[in-house]
Each structure stands twice: as structure tokens, then as C-alpha cells.
PDB file of C-alpha atoms in Angstrom:
ATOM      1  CA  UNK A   1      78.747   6.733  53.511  1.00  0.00           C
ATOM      2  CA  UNK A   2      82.164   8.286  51.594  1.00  0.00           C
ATOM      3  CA  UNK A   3      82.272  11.250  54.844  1.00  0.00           C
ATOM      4  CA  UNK A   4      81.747   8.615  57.165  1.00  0.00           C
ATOM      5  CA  UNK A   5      84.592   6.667  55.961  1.00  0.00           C
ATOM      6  CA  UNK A   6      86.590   9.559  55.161  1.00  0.00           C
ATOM      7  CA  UNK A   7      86.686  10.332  58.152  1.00  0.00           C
ATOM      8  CA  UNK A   8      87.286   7.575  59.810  1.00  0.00           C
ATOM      9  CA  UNK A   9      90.162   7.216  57.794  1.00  0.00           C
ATOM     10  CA  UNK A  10      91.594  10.484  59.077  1.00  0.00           C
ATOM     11  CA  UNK A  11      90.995   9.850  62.089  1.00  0.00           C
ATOM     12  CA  UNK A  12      93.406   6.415  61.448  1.00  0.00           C
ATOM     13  CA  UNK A  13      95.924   8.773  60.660  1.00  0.00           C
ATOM     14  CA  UNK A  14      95.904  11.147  63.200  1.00  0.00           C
ATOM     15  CA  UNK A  15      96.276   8.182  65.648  1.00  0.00           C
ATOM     16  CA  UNK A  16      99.106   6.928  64.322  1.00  0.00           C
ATOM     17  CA  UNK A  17     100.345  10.038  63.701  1.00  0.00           C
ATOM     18  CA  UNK A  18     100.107  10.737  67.560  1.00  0.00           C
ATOM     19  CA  UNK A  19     101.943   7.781  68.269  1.00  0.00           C
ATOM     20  CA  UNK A  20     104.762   8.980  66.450  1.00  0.00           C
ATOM     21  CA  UNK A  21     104.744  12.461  68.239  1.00  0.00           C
ATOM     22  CA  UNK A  22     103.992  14.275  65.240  1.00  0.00           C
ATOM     23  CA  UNK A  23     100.370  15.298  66.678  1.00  0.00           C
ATOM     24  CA  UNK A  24      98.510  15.844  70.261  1.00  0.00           C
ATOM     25  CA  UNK A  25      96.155  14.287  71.771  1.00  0.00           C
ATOM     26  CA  UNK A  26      94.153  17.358  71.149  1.00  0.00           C
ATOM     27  CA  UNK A  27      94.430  16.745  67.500  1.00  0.00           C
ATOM     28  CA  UNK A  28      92.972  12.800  68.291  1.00  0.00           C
ATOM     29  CA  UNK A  29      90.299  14.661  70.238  1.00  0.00           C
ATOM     30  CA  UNK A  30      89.200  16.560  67.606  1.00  0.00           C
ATOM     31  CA  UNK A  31      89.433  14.214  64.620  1.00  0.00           C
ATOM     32  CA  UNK A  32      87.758  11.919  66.753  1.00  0.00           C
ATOM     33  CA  UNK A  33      84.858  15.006  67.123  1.00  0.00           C
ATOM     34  CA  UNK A  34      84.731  15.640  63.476  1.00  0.00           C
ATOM     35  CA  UNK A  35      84.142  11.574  63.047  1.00  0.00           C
ATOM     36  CA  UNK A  36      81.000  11.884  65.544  1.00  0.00           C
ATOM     37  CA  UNK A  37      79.467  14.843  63.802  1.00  0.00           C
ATOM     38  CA  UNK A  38      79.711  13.288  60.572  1.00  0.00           C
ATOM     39  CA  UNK A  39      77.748  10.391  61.680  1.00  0.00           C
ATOM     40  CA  UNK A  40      74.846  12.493  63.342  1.00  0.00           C
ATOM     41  CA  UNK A  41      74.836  14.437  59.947  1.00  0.00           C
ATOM     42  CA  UNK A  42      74.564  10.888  58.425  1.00  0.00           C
ATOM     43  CA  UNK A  43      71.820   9.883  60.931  1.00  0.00           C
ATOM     44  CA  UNK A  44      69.887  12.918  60.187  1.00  0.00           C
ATOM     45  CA  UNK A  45      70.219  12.763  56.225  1.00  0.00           C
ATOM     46  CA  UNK A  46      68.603   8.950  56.712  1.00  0.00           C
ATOM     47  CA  UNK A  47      65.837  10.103  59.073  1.00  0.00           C
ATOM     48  CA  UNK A  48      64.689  13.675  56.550  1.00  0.00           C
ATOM     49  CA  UNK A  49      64.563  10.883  53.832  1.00  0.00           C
ATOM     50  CA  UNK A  50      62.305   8.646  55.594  1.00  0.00           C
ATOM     51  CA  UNK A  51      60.495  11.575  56.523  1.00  0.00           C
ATOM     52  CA  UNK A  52      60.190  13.026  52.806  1.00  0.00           C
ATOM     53  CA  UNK A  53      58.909   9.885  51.821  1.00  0.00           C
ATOM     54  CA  UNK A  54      56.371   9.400  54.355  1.00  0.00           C
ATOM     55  CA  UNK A  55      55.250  13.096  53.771  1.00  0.00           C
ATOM     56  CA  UNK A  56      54.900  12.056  50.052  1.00  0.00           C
ATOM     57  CA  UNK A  57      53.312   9.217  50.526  1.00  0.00           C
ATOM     58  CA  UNK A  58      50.608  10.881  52.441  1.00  0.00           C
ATOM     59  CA  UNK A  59      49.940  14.003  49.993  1.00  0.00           C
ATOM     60  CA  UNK A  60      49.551  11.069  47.501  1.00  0.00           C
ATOM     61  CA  UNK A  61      47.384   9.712  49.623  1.00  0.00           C
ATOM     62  CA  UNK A  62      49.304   6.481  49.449  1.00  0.00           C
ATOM     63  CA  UNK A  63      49.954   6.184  53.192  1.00  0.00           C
ATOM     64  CA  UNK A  64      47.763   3.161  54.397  1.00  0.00           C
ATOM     65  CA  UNK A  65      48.168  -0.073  55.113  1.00  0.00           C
ATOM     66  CA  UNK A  66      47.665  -1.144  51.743  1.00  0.00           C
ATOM     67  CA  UNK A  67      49.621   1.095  50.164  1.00  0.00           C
ATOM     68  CA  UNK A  68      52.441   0.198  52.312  1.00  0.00           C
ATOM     69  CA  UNK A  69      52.032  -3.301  51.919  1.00  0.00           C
ATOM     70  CA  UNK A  70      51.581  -4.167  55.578  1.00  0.00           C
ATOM     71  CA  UNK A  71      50.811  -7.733  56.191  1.00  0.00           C
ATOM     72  CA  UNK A  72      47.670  -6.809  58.782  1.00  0.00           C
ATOM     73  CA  UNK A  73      44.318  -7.029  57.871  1.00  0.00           C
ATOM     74  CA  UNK A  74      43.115  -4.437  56.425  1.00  0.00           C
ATOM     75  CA  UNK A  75      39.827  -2.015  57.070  1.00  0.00           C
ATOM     76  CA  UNK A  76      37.089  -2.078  54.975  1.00  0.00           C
ATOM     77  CA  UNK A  77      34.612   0.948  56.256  1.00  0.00           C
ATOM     78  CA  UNK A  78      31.571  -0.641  53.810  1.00  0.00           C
ATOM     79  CA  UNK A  79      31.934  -3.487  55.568  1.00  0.00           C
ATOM     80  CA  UNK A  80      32.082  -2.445  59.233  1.00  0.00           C
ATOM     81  CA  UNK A  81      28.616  -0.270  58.152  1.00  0.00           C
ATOM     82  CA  UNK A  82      27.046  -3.274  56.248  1.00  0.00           C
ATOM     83  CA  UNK A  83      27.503  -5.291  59.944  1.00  0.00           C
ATOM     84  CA  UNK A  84      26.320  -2.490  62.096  1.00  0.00           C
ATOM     85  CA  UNK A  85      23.355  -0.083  59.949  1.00  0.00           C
ATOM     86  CA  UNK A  86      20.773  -1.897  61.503  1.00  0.00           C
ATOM     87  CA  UNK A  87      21.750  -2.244  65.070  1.00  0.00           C
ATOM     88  CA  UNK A  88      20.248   0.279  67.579  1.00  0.00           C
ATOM     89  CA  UNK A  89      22.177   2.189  69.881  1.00  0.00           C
ATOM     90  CA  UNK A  90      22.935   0.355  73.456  1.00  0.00           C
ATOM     91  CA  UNK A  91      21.301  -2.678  72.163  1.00  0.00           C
TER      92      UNK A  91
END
């Protein structure tokens, strides 16, 4: 991401900056802070998007295995009743 890299870059700075005397290790502590929080902010930008799409899936009613294309075998409910309509109960 251009924030995550922006700030890593600043970061870069204020390290060597440091090293010259120019800035505190306070000012590497905080930089270093602002680089963290930008990732989390990342993280949780990724994670509503997954979660936007899942919720639309489902309201579209597209949330199955099929519709996900999910190599498992899929359930067919006419055929599970087809096997079992004629069986008894406990026999």
C-alpha cells in the first residue's frame, strides 16, 4: 500500500536522521508508531473488504459452495430425500 510505504520511508529518514543527531530517539519511537498504525489500518481495510464481499455474496444469495467454487462435493437436498422418503424412523 502507498501509506504503508510512505511510511516506511519516513521512518528511513528519521533513522538516519537520528544518527546524525538531528532527531531523538523519541522521534524514531514515534515514526516507528505511526508505521505500526498504518499497517493495522491496512489490515483492517483488507479484512472490511473481505467482509463486504462475503455480506454481498450472501444477500445475493451467492454464498455456497457452488457459488464459491469450492472443490468439495456439493449437497443436493432432492437427492438426500430421494435416498431416505421411504425409510421409517429407527429402522
Amino acid at each position: 500500500s502507498v501509506a504503508v510505504s510512505s511510511a516506511e520511508t519516513a521512518l528511513d529518514g528519521v533513522k538516519k536522521e537520528q544518527q546524525y543527531g538531528s532527531r531523538t530517539i523519541q522521534n524514531v519511537l514515534d515514526q516507528e508508531r505511526d508505521l505500526f498504525q498504518t499497517q493495522i489500518d491496512l489490515a483492517t481495510a483488507e479484512r472490511n473488504l473481505a467482509q463486504a464481499t462475503y455480506n454481498a455474496l450472501a444477500a445475493m444469495g451467492d454464498l455456497t459452495a457452488e457459488g464459491l467454487n469450492l472443490s468439495v462435493k456439493y449437497y443436493d437436498p432432492a437427492k438426500v430425500y430421494n435416498s431416505v422418503k421411504y425409510q421409517f424412523i429407527g429402522f
